[in-house]
CSV table of N, CA and C in Angstrom, one decimal:
chain,number,residue,atom,x,y,z
R,3,MET,N,44.5,40.3,-2.1
R,3,MET,CA,44.9,39.0,-2.6
R,3,MET,C,43.8,38.3,-3.3
R,4,THR,N,44.1,37.6,-4.3
R,4,THR,CA,43.1,36.8,-5.1
R,4,THR,C,42.9,35.4,-4.5
R,5,THR,N,42.0,34.7,-4.9
R,5,THR,CA,41.7,33.4,-4.4
R,5,THR,C,42.9,32.5,-4.7
R,6,GLU,N,43.4,32.6,-5.9
R,6,GLU,CA,44.6,31.7,-6.3
R,6,GLU,C,45.8,32.0,-5.4
R,7,GLU,N,46.0,33.3,-5.0
R,7,GLU,CA,47.1,33.6,-4.1
R,7,GLU,C,46.9,33.1,-2.7
R,8,GLU,N,45.6,33.1,-2.3
R,8,GLU,CA,45.3,32.6,-0.9
R,8,GLU,C,45.5,31.1,-0.9
R,9,VAL,N,45.2,30.4,-1.9
R,9,VAL,CA,45.4,28.9,-2.0
R,9,VAL,C,46.9,28.6,-2.0
R,10,ALA,N,47.6,29.4,-2.8
R,10,ALA,CA,49.1,29.2,-2.9
R,10,ALA,C,49.7,29.4,-1.5
R,11,GLU,N,49.3,30.4,-0.7
R,11,GLU,CA,49.8,30.6,0.6
R,11,GLU,C,49.5,29.5,1.6
R,12,LEU,N,48.3,29.0,1.5
R,12,LEU,CA,47.9,28.0,2.4
R,12,LEU,C,48.5,26.6,2.1
R,13,SER,N,48.8,26.3,0.9
R,13,SER,CA,49.4,25.0,0.5
R,13,SER,C,50.7,25.3,-0.3
R,14,PRO,N,51.7,25.6,0.3
R,14,PRO,CA,53.0,25.9,-0.4
R,14,PRO,C,53.4,24.6,-1.2
R,15,ALA,N,54.0,24.8,-2.4
R,15,ALA,CA,54.4,23.7,-3.2
R,15,ALA,C,55.7,23.1,-2.5
R,16,GLU,N,55.7,21.8,-2.7
R,16,GLU,CA,56.9,21.1,-2.2
R,16,GLU,C,58.1,21.4,-3.0
R,17,PRO,N,59.2,21.6,-2.4
R,17,PRO,CA,60.4,22.1,-3.2
R,17,PRO,C,60.8,21.1,-4.3
R,18,ASP,N,60.7,19.8,-4.1
R,18,ASP,CA,61.2,18.9,-5.1
R,18,ASP,C,60.1,18.4,-6.0
R,19,SER,N,58.8,18.9,-5.9
R,19,SER,CA,57.8,18.4,-6.8
R,19,SER,C,57.9,19.0,-8.2
R,20,GLY,N,58.4,20.1,-8.4
R,20,GLY,CA,58.6,20.7,-9.7
R,20,GLY,C,57.4,21.4,-10.2
R,21,GLU,N,56.3,21.4,-9.5
R,21,GLU,CA,55.1,22.2,-9.9
R,21,GLU,C,55.1,23.5,-9.2
R,22,SER,N,54.6,24.5,-9.9
R,22,SER,CA,54.5,25.8,-9.3
R,22,SER,C,53.2,25.8,-8.6
R,23,PRO,N,53.0,26.7,-7.6
R,23,PRO,CA,51.7,26.7,-6.9
R,23,PRO,C,50.5,27.0,-7.8
R,24,LEU,N,50.7,27.7,-8.8
R,24,LEU,CA,49.6,28.0,-9.8
R,24,LEU,C,49.2,26.7,-10.5
R,25,ASP,N,50.2,25.9,-10.9
R,25,ASP,CA,49.9,24.6,-11.6
R,25,ASP,C,49.1,23.7,-10.6
R,26,GLU,N,49.5,23.7,-9.3
R,26,GLU,CA,48.8,22.9,-8.4
R,26,GLU,C,47.4,23.4,-8.2
R,27,VAL,N,47.2,24.7,-8.1
R,27,VAL,CA,45.8,25.2,-8.0
R,27,VAL,C,45.0,24.9,-9.2
R,28,ALA,N,45.5,25.0,-10.4
R,28,ALA,CA,44.8,24.6,-11.6
R,28,ALA,C,44.4,23.1,-11.6
R,29,ALA,N,45.3,22.3,-11.1
R,29,ALA,CA,45.0,20.8,-11.0
R,29,ALA,C,43.9,20.6,-10.0
R,30,LEU,N,44.0,21.3,-8.9
R,30,LEU,CA,42.9,21.1,-7.9
R,30,LEU,C,41.6,21.6,-8.4
R,31,ARG,N,41.6,22.7,-9.1
R,31,ARG,CA,40.4,23.3,-9.7
R,31,ARG,C,39.8,22.3,-10.7
R,32,SER,N,40.6,21.7,-11.5
R,32,SER,CA,40.2,20.7,-12.5
R,32,SER,C,39.6,19.5,-11.9
R,33,ALA,N,40.3,19.0,-10.8
R,33,ALA,CA,39.8,17.9,-10.1
R,33,ALA,C,38.4,18.2,-9.4
R,34,HIS,N,38.3,19.4,-8.9
R,34,HIS,CA,37.1,19.9,-8.3
R,34,HIS,C,36.0,19.9,-9.3
R,35,ALA,N,36.2,20.5,-10.5
R,35,ALA,CA,35.2,20.6,-11.5
R,35,ALA,C,34.8,19.2,-12.0
R,36,GLU,N,35.7,18.3,-12.1
R,36,GLU,CA,35.4,16.9,-12.5
R,36,GLU,C,34.5,16.2,-11.5
R,37,LEU,N,34.9,16.3,-10.2
R,37,LEU,CA,34.1,15.7,-9.1
R,37,LEU,C,32.7,16.4,-9.0
R,38,ASN,N,32.6,17.7,-9.2
R,38,ASN,CA,31.4,18.4,-9.1
R,38,ASN,C,30.5,17.9,-10.3
R,39,ASP,N,31.0,17.8,-11.5
R,39,ASP,CA,30.3,17.3,-12.6
R,39,ASP,C,29.8,15.9,-12.4
R,40,ARG,N,30.6,15.0,-11.8
R,40,ARG,CA,30.1,13.6,-11.5
R,40,ARG,C,29.0,13.7,-10.5
R,41,PHE,N,29.1,14.5,-9.4
R,41,PHE,CA,28.1,14.7,-8.4
R,41,PHE,C,26.8,15.1,-9.1
R,42,LEU,N,26.8,16.1,-9.9
R,42,LEU,CA,25.6,16.6,-10.6
R,42,LEU,C,25.0,15.6,-11.4
R,43,ARG,N,25.8,14.8,-12.2
R,43,ARG,CA,25.2,13.7,-13.0
R,43,ARG,C,24.6,12.6,-12.1
R,44,LEU,N,25.2,12.3,-11.0
R,44,LEU,CA,24.7,11.3,-10.1
R,44,LEU,C,23.4,11.8,-9.5
R,45,ALA,N,23.3,13.0,-9.1
R,45,ALA,CA,22.1,13.6,-8.5
R,45,ALA,C,21.0,13.6,-9.6
R,46,ALA,N,21.3,13.9,-10.8
R,46,ALA,CA,20.3,13.9,-11.9
R,46,ALA,C,19.8,12.5,-12.2
R,47,ASP,N,20.8,11.5,-12.2
R,47,ASP,CA,20.4,10.1,-12.4
R,47,ASP,C,19.5,9.6,-11.3
R,48,PHE,N,19.8,10.0,-10.1
R,48,PHE,CA,19.0,9.6,-8.9
R,48,PHE,C,17.6,10.2,-9.0
R,49,GLU,N,17.5,11.4,-9.4
R,49,GLU,CA,16.2,12.1,-9.5
R,49,GLU,C,15.4,11.4,-10.6
R,50,ASN,N,16.0,11.1,-11.7
R,50,ASN,CA,15.3,10.4,-12.8
R,50,ASN,C,14.8,9.0,-12.3
R,51,TYR,N,15.7,8.3,-11.6
R,51,TYR,CA,15.3,7.0,-11.0
R,51,TYR,C,14.1,7.1,-10.1
R,52,ARG,N,14.1,8.1,-9.2
R,52,ARG,CA,13.0,8.3,-8.3
R,52,ARG,C,11.7,8.6,-9.0
R,53,LYS,N,11.8,9.4,-10.0
R,53,LYS,CA,10.6,9.7,-10.8
R,53,LYS,C,10.1,8.5,-11.6
R,54,ARG,N,11.0,7.7,-12.1
R,54,ARG,CA,10.6,6.5,-12.8
R,54,ARG,C,10.0,5.5,-11.9
R,55,ALA,N,10.6,5.3,-10.7
R,55,ALA,CA,10.0,4.4,-9.7
R,55,ALA,C,8.7,4.8,-9.3
R,56,ALA,N,8.4,6.1,-9.0
R,56,ALA,CA,7.1,6.6,-8.6
R,56,ALA,C,6.1,6.3,-9.8
R,57,LYS,N,6.5,6.5,-11.0
R,57,LYS,CA,5.6,6.3,-12.1
R,57,LYS,C,5.3,4.8,-12.3
R,58,ASP,N,6.3,4.0,-12.1
R,58,ASP,CA,6.1,2.5,-12.1
R,58,ASP,C,5.1,2.1,-11.0
R,59,GLN,N,5.3,2.6,-9.8
R,59,GLN,CA,4.4,2.2,-8.7
R,59,GLN,C,3.0,2.6,-9.0
R,60,ALA,N,2.8,3.9,-9.5
R,60,ALA,CA,1.5,4.3,-9.9
R,60,ALA,C,0.8,3.5,-11.0
R,61,SER,N,1.7,3.0,-11.9
R,61,SER,CA,1.2,2.2,-13.0
R,61,SER,C,0.7,0.8,-12.4
R,62,ARG,N,1.5,0.3,-11.5
R,62,ARG,CA,1.1,-1.0,-10.9
R,62,ARG,C,-0.2,-0.9,-10.1
R,63,VAL,N,-0.3,0.2,-9.4
R,63,VAL,CA,-1.6,0.4,-8.6
R,63,VAL,C,-2.7,0.5,-9.5
R,64,GLU,N,-2.6,1.2,-10.6
R,64,GLU,CA,-3.7,1.4,-11.5
R,64,GLU,C,-4.0,0.1,-12.2
R,65,ALA,N,-3.1,-0.7,-12.5
R,65,ALA,CA,-3.3,-2.0,-13.1
R,65,ALA,C,-4.0,-2.9,-12.2
R,66,ALA,N,-3.7,-2.9,-10.9
R,66,ALA,CA,-4.3,-3.7,-9.9
R,66,ALA,C,-5.8,-3.3,-9.7
R,67,VAL,N,-6.0,-2.0,-9.6
R,67,VAL,CA,-7.4,-1.5,-9.5
R,67,VAL,C,-8.2,-1.9,-10.7
R,68,GLU,N,-7.6,-1.8,-11.9
R,68,GLU,CA,-8.3,-2.1,-13.1
R,68,GLU,C,-8.7,-3.6,-13.1
R,69,GLN,N,-7.8,-4.4,-12.6
R,69,GLN,CA,-8.1,-5.9,-12.6
R,69,GLN,C,-9.3,-6.2,-11.7
R,70,VAL,N,-9.3,-5.5,-10.5
R,70,VAL,CA,-10.4,-5.7,-9.5
R,70,VAL,C,-11.7,-5.2,-10.1
R,71,ILE,N,-11.6,-4.1,-10.8
R,71,ILE,CA,-12.9,-3.5,-11.3
R,71,ILE,C,-13.4,-4.4,-12.4
R,72,CYS,N,-12.5,-5.0,-13.2
R,72,CYS,CA,-13.0,-6.0,-14.3
R,72,CYS,C,-13.7,-7.2,-13.6
R,73,ASP,N,-13.2,-7.7,-12.5
R,73,ASP,CA,-13.8,-8.7,-11.8
R,73,ASP,C,-15.2,-8.3,-11.2
R,74,MET,N,-15.3,-7.1,-10.8
R,74,MET,CA,-16.5,-6.6,-10.2
R,74,MET,C,-17.6,-6.3,-11.3
R,75,LEU,N,-17.1,-6.0,-12.5
R,75,LEU,CA,-18.1,-5.8,-13.6
R,75,LEU,C,-18.9,-7.0,-13.9
R,76,GLU,N,-18.2,-8.2,-13.8
R,76,GLU,CA,-18.9,-9.4,-14.0
R,76,GLU,C,-20.1,-9.6,-13.0
R,77,VAL,N,-19.9,-9.2,-11.8
R,77,VAL,CA,-20.9,-9.3,-10.8
R,77,VAL,C,-22.0,-8.2,-11.1
R,78,TYR,N,-21.6,-7.0,-11.5
R,78,TYR,CA,-22.5,-6.0,-11.8
R,78,TYR,C,-23.4,-6.4,-13.0
R,79,ASP,N,-22.9,-7.0,-14.0
R,79,ASP,CA,-23.7,-7.5,-15.1
R,79,ASP,C,-24.7,-8.5,-14.7
R,80,ASN,N,-24.3,-9.4,-13.8
R,80,ASN,CA,-25.3,-10.4,-13.3
R,80,ASN,C,-26.4,-9.7,-12.4
R,81,LEU,N,-26.0,-8.7,-11.7
R,81,LEU,CA,-27.1,-7.9,-10.9
R,81,LEU,C,-28.1,-7.3,-11.9
R,82,GLU,N,-27.6,-6.7,-13.0
R,82,GLU,CA,-28.5,-6.2,-14.0
R,82,GLU,C,-29.4,-7.2,-14.5
R,83,ARG,N,-28.9,-8.4,-14.8
R,83,ARG,CA,-29.7,-9.5,-15.3
R,83,ARG,C,-30.8,-9.9,-14.3
R,84,ALA,N,-30.4,-9.9,-13.0
R,84,ALA,CA,-31.3,-10.4,-11.9
R,84,ALA,C,-32.4,-9.4,-11.8
R,85,GLU,N,-32.2,-8.1,-12.0
R,85,GLU,CA,-33.3,-7.1,-11.9
R,85,GLU,C,-34.4,-7.4,-12.9
R,86,GLN,N,-34.1,-8.0,-14.0
R,86,GLN,CA,-35.0,-8.3,-15.1
R,86,GLN,C,-35.7,-9.6,-15.0
R,87,ALA,N,-35.4,-10.4,-13.9
R,87,ALA,CA,-36.0,-11.7,-13.8
R,87,ALA,C,-37.2,-11.7,-13.0
R,88,ASP,N,-38.0,-12.8,-13.0
R,88,ASP,CA,-39.2,-12.9,-12.2
R,88,ASP,C,-38.8,-13.3,-10.8
R,89,ASP,N,-39.7,-13.4,-9.8
R,89,ASP,CA,-39.3,-13.6,-8.4
R,89,ASP,C,-38.5,-14.9,-8.1
R,90,ASP,N,-39.0,-16.0,-8.6
R,90,ASP,CA,-38.3,-17.3,-8.4
R,90,ASP,C,-36.9,-17.3,-9.0
R,91,ALA,N,-36.8,-16.8,-10.2
R,91,ALA,CA,-35.5,-16.7,-10.9
R,91,ALA,C,-34.6,-15.7,-10.2
R,92,LEU,N,-35.3,-14.6,-9.6
R,92,LEU,CA,-34.5,-13.6,-9.0
R,92,LEU,C,-33.8,-14.1,-7.8
R,93,ARG,N,-34.4,-14.9,-7.0
R,93,ARG,CA,-33.8,-15.5,-5.8
R,93,ARG,C,-32.6,-16.4,-6.2
R,94,THR,N,-32.8,-17.2,-7.2
R,94,THR,CA,-31.8,-18.1,-7.7
R,94,THR,C,-30.6,-17.3,-8.3
R,95,GLY,N,-31.0,-16.3,-9.0
R,95,GLY,CA,-29.9,-15.4,-9.6
R,95,GLY,C,-29.1,-14.7,-8.6
R,96,LEU,N,-29.8,-14.2,-7.5
R,96,LEU,CA,-29.1,-13.4,-6.5
R,96,LEU,C,-28.2,-14.4,-5.7
R,97,ALA,N,-28.6,-15.6,-5.5
R,97,ALA,CA,-27.7,-16.6,-4.8
R,97,ALA,C,-26.5,-16.9,-5.7
R,98,GLN,N,-26.7,-17.0,-7.0
R,98,GLN,CA,-25.6,-17.2,-7.9
R,98,GLN,C,-24.6,-16.1,-7.9
R,99,ILE,N,-25.2,-14.9,-7.9
R,99,ILE,CA,-24.3,-13.6,-7.9
R,99,ILE,C,-23.5,-13.6,-6.6
R,100,ARG,N,-24.2,-13.9,-5.5
R,100,ARG,CA,-23.5,-13.9,-4.2
R,100,ARG,C,-22.3,-14.9,-4.2
R,101,LYS,N,-22.6,-16.1,-4.8
R,101,LYS,CA,-21.5,-17.1,-4.9
R,101,LYS,C,-20.4,-16.6,-5.8
R,102,LEU,N,-20.7,-16.0,-6.9
R,102,LEU,CA,-19.7,-15.4,-7.8
R,102,LEU,C,-18.9,-14.4,-7.1
R,103,PHE,N,-19.6,-13.5,-6.4
R,103,PHE,CA,-18.9,-12.4,-5.7
R,103,PHE,C,-18.0,-12.9,-4.7
R,104,GLY,N,-18.4,-14.0,-3.9
R,104,GLY,CA,-17.6,-14.6,-2.9
R,104,GLY,C,-16.3,-15.2,-3.6
R,105,THR,N,-16.5,-15.8,-4.8
R,105,THR,CA,-15.4,-16.4,-5.5
R,105,THR,C,-14.4,-15.3,-5.9
R,106,VAL,N,-14.9,-14.1,-6.4
R,106,VAL,CA,-14.0,-13.0,-6.7
R,106,VAL,C,-13.2,-12.5,-5.5
R,107,LEU,N,-13.9,-12.4,-4.4
R,107,LEU,CA,-13.2,-12.0,-3.2
R,107,LEU,C,-12.2,-13.0,-2.7
R,108,LYS,N,-12.5,-14.2,-2.8
R,108,LYS,CA,-11.6,-15.3,-2.4
R,108,LYS,C,-10.3,-15.3,-3.3
R,109,ARG,N,-10.6,-15.1,-4.6
R,109,ARG,CA,-9.5,-15.0,-5.5
R,109,ARG,C,-8.5,-13.8,-5.2
R,110,ARG,N,-9.0,-12.8,-4.7
R,110,ARG,CA,-8.2,-11.6,-4.3
R,110,ARG,C,-7.7,-11.7,-2.9
R,111,GLY,N,-7.9,-12.9,-2.2
R,111,GLY,CA,-7.3,-13.1,-0.9
R,111,GLY,C,-8.1,-12.6,0.2
R,112,VAL,N,-9.4,-12.3,0.0
R,112,VAL,CA,-10.3,-11.8,1.0
R,112,VAL,C,-11.1,-12.9,1.6
R,113,THR,N,-11.1,-13.0,2.9
R,113,THR,CA,-11.8,-14.1,3.6
R,113,THR,C,-12.6,-13.5,4.8
R,114,PRO,N,-13.8,-14.1,5.0
R,114,PRO,CA,-14.6,-13.5,6.2
R,114,PRO,C,-13.9,-14.0,7.5
R,115,ILE,N,-14.2,-13.2,8.5
R,115,ILE,CA,-13.7,-13.5,9.9
R,115,ILE,C,-14.9,-14.2,10.6
R,116,ALA,N,-14.6,-15.5,11.0
R,116,ALA,CA,-15.5,-16.2,11.7
R,116,ALA,C,-15.6,-15.7,13.2
R,117,CYS,N,-16.8,-15.5,13.7
R,117,CYS,CA,-16.8,-14.9,15.0
R,117,CYS,C,-18.0,-15.4,15.9
R,118,LEU,N,-19.1,-15.9,15.4
R,118,LEU,CA,-20.2,-16.4,16.2
R,118,LEU,C,-19.7,-17.5,17.1
R,119,ASN,N,-20.1,-17.4,18.4
R,119,ASN,CA,-19.7,-18.4,19.4
R,119,ASN,C,-18.2,-18.5,19.7
R,120,GLU,N,-17.4,-17.5,19.2
R,120,GLU,CA,-16.0,-17.4,19.5
R,120,GLU,C,-15.7,-16.5,20.6
R,121,GLN,N,-14.6,-16.6,21.2
R,121,GLN,CA,-14.2,-15.6,22.3
R,121,GLN,C,-13.9,-14.3,21.6
R,122,PHE,N,-14.4,-13.2,22.2
R,122,PHE,CA,-14.1,-11.8,21.7
R,122,PHE,C,-12.6,-11.6,21.5
R,123,ASP,N,-12.2,-11.1,20.4
R,123,ASP,CA,-10.8,-10.8,20.1
R,123,ASP,C,-10.7,-9.4,19.5
R,124,PRO,N,-10.2,-8.5,20.3
R,124,PRO,CA,-10.2,-7.1,19.8
R,124,PRO,C,-9.3,-6.9,18.5
R,125,SER,N,-8.5,-7.8,18.2
R,125,SER,CA,-7.7,-7.7,17.0
R,125,SER,C,-8.5,-8.1,15.8
R,126,LEU,N,-9.7,-8.7,16.0
R,126,LEU,CA,-10.6,-9.1,14.9
R,126,LEU,C,-12.0,-8.5,15.0
R,127,HIS,N,-12.4,-8.2,16.2
R,127,HIS,CA,-13.8,-7.8,16.4
R,127,HIS,C,-13.9,-6.4,17.0
R,128,GLU,N,-15.0,-5.7,16.7
R,128,GLU,CA,-15.4,-4.5,17.3
R,128,GLU,C,-16.7,-4.7,18.1
R,129,ALA,N,-16.6,-4.6,19.4
R,129,ALA,CA,-17.8,-4.8,20.2
R,129,ALA,C,-18.7,-3.5,20.1
R,130,ILE,N,-20.0,-3.7,19.7
R,130,ILE,CA,-20.9,-2.6,19.6
R,130,ILE,C,-22.0,-2.7,20.7
R,131,ALA,N,-22.0,-3.9,21.3
R,131,ALA,CA,-23.0,-4.1,22.4
R,131,ALA,C,-22.6,-5.2,23.3
R,132,ALA,N,-23.0,-5.1,24.6
R,132,ALA,CA,-22.8,-6.1,25.6
R,132,ALA,C,-24.2,-6.6,26.0
R,133,VAL,N,-24.5,-7.8,25.8
R,133,VAL,CA,-25.9,-8.3,26.0
R,133,VAL,C,-25.8,-9.4,27.1
R,134,PRO,N,-26.7,-9.3,28.1
R,134,PRO,CA,-26.8,-10.4,29.1
R,134,PRO,C,-27.2,-11.7,28.4
R,135,SER,N,-26.4,-12.7,28.8
R,135,SER,CA,-26.7,-14.0,28.1
R,135,SER,C,-26.2,-15.2,28.9
R,136,GLU,N,-26.7,-16.4,28.5
R,136,GLU,CA,-26.3,-17.6,29.2
R,136,GLU,C,-24.9,-18.0,28.8
R,137,ALA,N,-24.4,-17.5,27.7
R,137,ALA,CA,-23.1,-17.9,27.1
R,137,ALA,C,-22.0,-17.3,28.0
R,138,ALA,N,-20.8,-17.9,28.0
R,138,ALA,CA,-19.7,-17.5,28.8
R,138,ALA,C,-19.4,-16.0,28.5
R,139,GLU,N,-19.0,-15.3,29.5
R,139,GLU,CA,-18.7,-13.9,29.3
R,139,GLU,C,-17.6,-13.7,28.3
R,140,GLY,N,-17.8,-12.7,27.4
R,140,GLY,CA,-16.8,-12.4,26.4
R,140,GLY,C,-17.0,-13.2,25.1
R,141,THR,N,-18.1,-14.0,25.0
R,141,THR,CA,-18.4,-14.8,23.8
R,141,THR,C,-19.2,-13.9,22.9
R,142,VAL,N,-18.8,-14.0,21.6
R,142,VAL,CA,-19.6,-13.3,20.6
R,142,VAL,C,-20.9,-14.0,20.3
R,143,ILE,N,-22.0,-13.3,20.6
R,143,ILE,CA,-23.3,-14.0,20.4
R,143,ILE,C,-24.1,-13.5,19.2
R,144,ASP,N,-23.6,-12.4,18.6
R,144,ASP,CA,-24.3,-11.9,17.4
R,144,ASP,C,-23.3,-11.1,16.5
R,145,GLU,N,-23.4,-11.4,15.3
R,145,GLU,CA,-22.6,-10.7,14.3
R,145,GLU,C,-23.5,-9.7,13.6
R,146,VAL,N,-23.2,-8.4,13.8
R,146,VAL,CA,-24.0,-7.3,13.2
R,146,VAL,C,-23.5,-7.0,11.8
R,147,THR,N,-22.2,-6.9,11.7
R,147,THR,CA,-21.5,-6.7,10.4
R,147,THR,C,-20.3,-7.7,10.3
R,148,ARG,N,-20.3,-8.4,9.2
R,148,ARG,CA,-19.2,-9.4,9.0
R,148,ARG,C,-17.9,-8.7,8.8
R,149,GLY,N,-16.8,-9.2,9.4
R,149,GLY,CA,-15.5,-8.6,9.2
R,149,GLY,C,-14.7,-9.4,8.1
R,150,TYR,N,-13.7,-8.8,7.5
R,150,TYR,CA,-12.9,-9.5,6.5
R,150,TYR,C,-11.4,-9.2,6.7
R,151,CYS,N,-10.7,-10.3,6.2
R,151,CYS,CA,-9.2,-10.2,6.2
R,151,CYS,C,-8.8,-10.3,4.7
R,152,MET,N,-7.7,-9.6,4.4
R,152,MET,CA,-7.2,-9.7,3.0
R,152,MET,C,-5.7,-10.1,3.2
R,153,ASN,N,-5.4,-11.2,2.7
R,153,ASN,CA,-4.0,-11.8,2.8
R,153,ASN,C,-3.5,-11.7,4.2
R,154,GLY,N,-4.4,-12.1,5.2
R,154,GLY,CA,-4.0,-12.3,6.6
R,154,GLY,C,-4.0,-11.0,7.4
R,155,ARG,N,-4.4,-9.9,6.7
R,155,ARG,CA,-4.5,-8.6,7.4
R,155,ARG,C,-6.0,-8.1,7.5
R,156,VAL,N,-6.4,-7.7,8.6
R,156,VAL,CA,-7.8,-7.3,8.8
R,156,VAL,C,-8.1,-6.0,8.0
R,157,ILE,N,-9.1,-6.0,7.1
R,157,ILE,CA,-9.4,-4.9,6.3
R,157,ILE,C,-10.7,-4.2,6.8
R,158,ARG,N,-11.6,-5.1,7.5
R,158,ARG,CA,-12.8,-4.5,8.1
R,158,ARG,C,-13.0,-5.4,9.4
R,159,TYR,N,-13.1,-4.8,10.5
R,159,TYR,CA,-13.4,-5.5,11.8
R,159,TYR,C,-14.8,-6.0,11.8
R,160,ALA,N,-15.1,-7.1,12.4
R,160,ALA,CA,-16.5,-7.6,12.5
R,160,ALA,C,-17.1,-6.8,13.7
R,161,LYS,N,-18.3,-6.3,13.4
R,161,LYS,CA,-19.0,-5.6,14.5
R,161,LYS,C,-19.9,-6.6,15.1
R,162,VAL,N,-19.7,-6.8,16.4
R,162,VAL,CA,-20.4,-7.9,17.2
R,162,VAL,C,-21.0,-7.5,18.5
R,163,ALA,N,-21.9,-8.3,18.9
R,163,ALA,CA,-22.5,-8.2,20.3
R,163,ALA,C,-21.8,-9.3,21.1
R,164,VAL,N,-21.4,-8.9,22.3
R,164,VAL,CA,-20.7,-9.8,23.2
R,164,VAL,C,-21.5,-10.1,24.4
R,165,SER,N,-21.5,-11.3,24.9
R,165,SER,CA,-22.2,-11.7,26.1
R,165,SER,C,-21.6,-11.2,27.3
R,166,GLN,N,-22.5,-10.9,28.3
R,166,GLN,CA,-22.0,-10.5,29.6
R,166,GLN,C,-22.8,-11.3,30.6
R,167,ASN,N,-22.3,-11.4,31.8
R,167,ASN,CA,-23.0,-12.1,32.9
R,167,ASN,C,-24.4,-11.6,33.1
R,168,LYS,N,-25.4,-12.5,33.4
R,168,LYS,CA,-26.7,-12.1,33.7
R,168,LYS,C,-26.7,-11.7,35.2
R,169,GLU,N,-26.7,-10.5,35.5
R,169,GLU,CA,-26.7,-10.0,36.9
R,169,GLU,C,-27.5,-8.8,37.1
């Protein structure tokens, strides 16, 4: 038996429909081909969308990195100028560069984490030492490396020394 004959046996034509089983099979095959074509077009459209979205995302990331690098180049230029200055001007220049760099960071949503004389908070601080001290236990008494947040999310934890009881 061929496939058409198998289909005709499984779905006999209704007596009053006026269609022969072969016509019904042909109509089903045509509908199947049309649906399959639609499916393949939708799958191709989705794949194109996925590729376009990935390309757009990569482009946005590259643009953001480029913007940050341009901001950093201004600081780099000032560091080069400071290298060529005499000692008094060097200190003034470095203070100005530090201020400029802080402004660039603030503009990008980067803020330092305040920690000296604060209670130790593991979501903001990384304890690297426990030092006997007169301060209340668990108080940050030294900041070894400053921590930073960017848009409310910690990007670098503050490395701190924490007080412990003198015993």
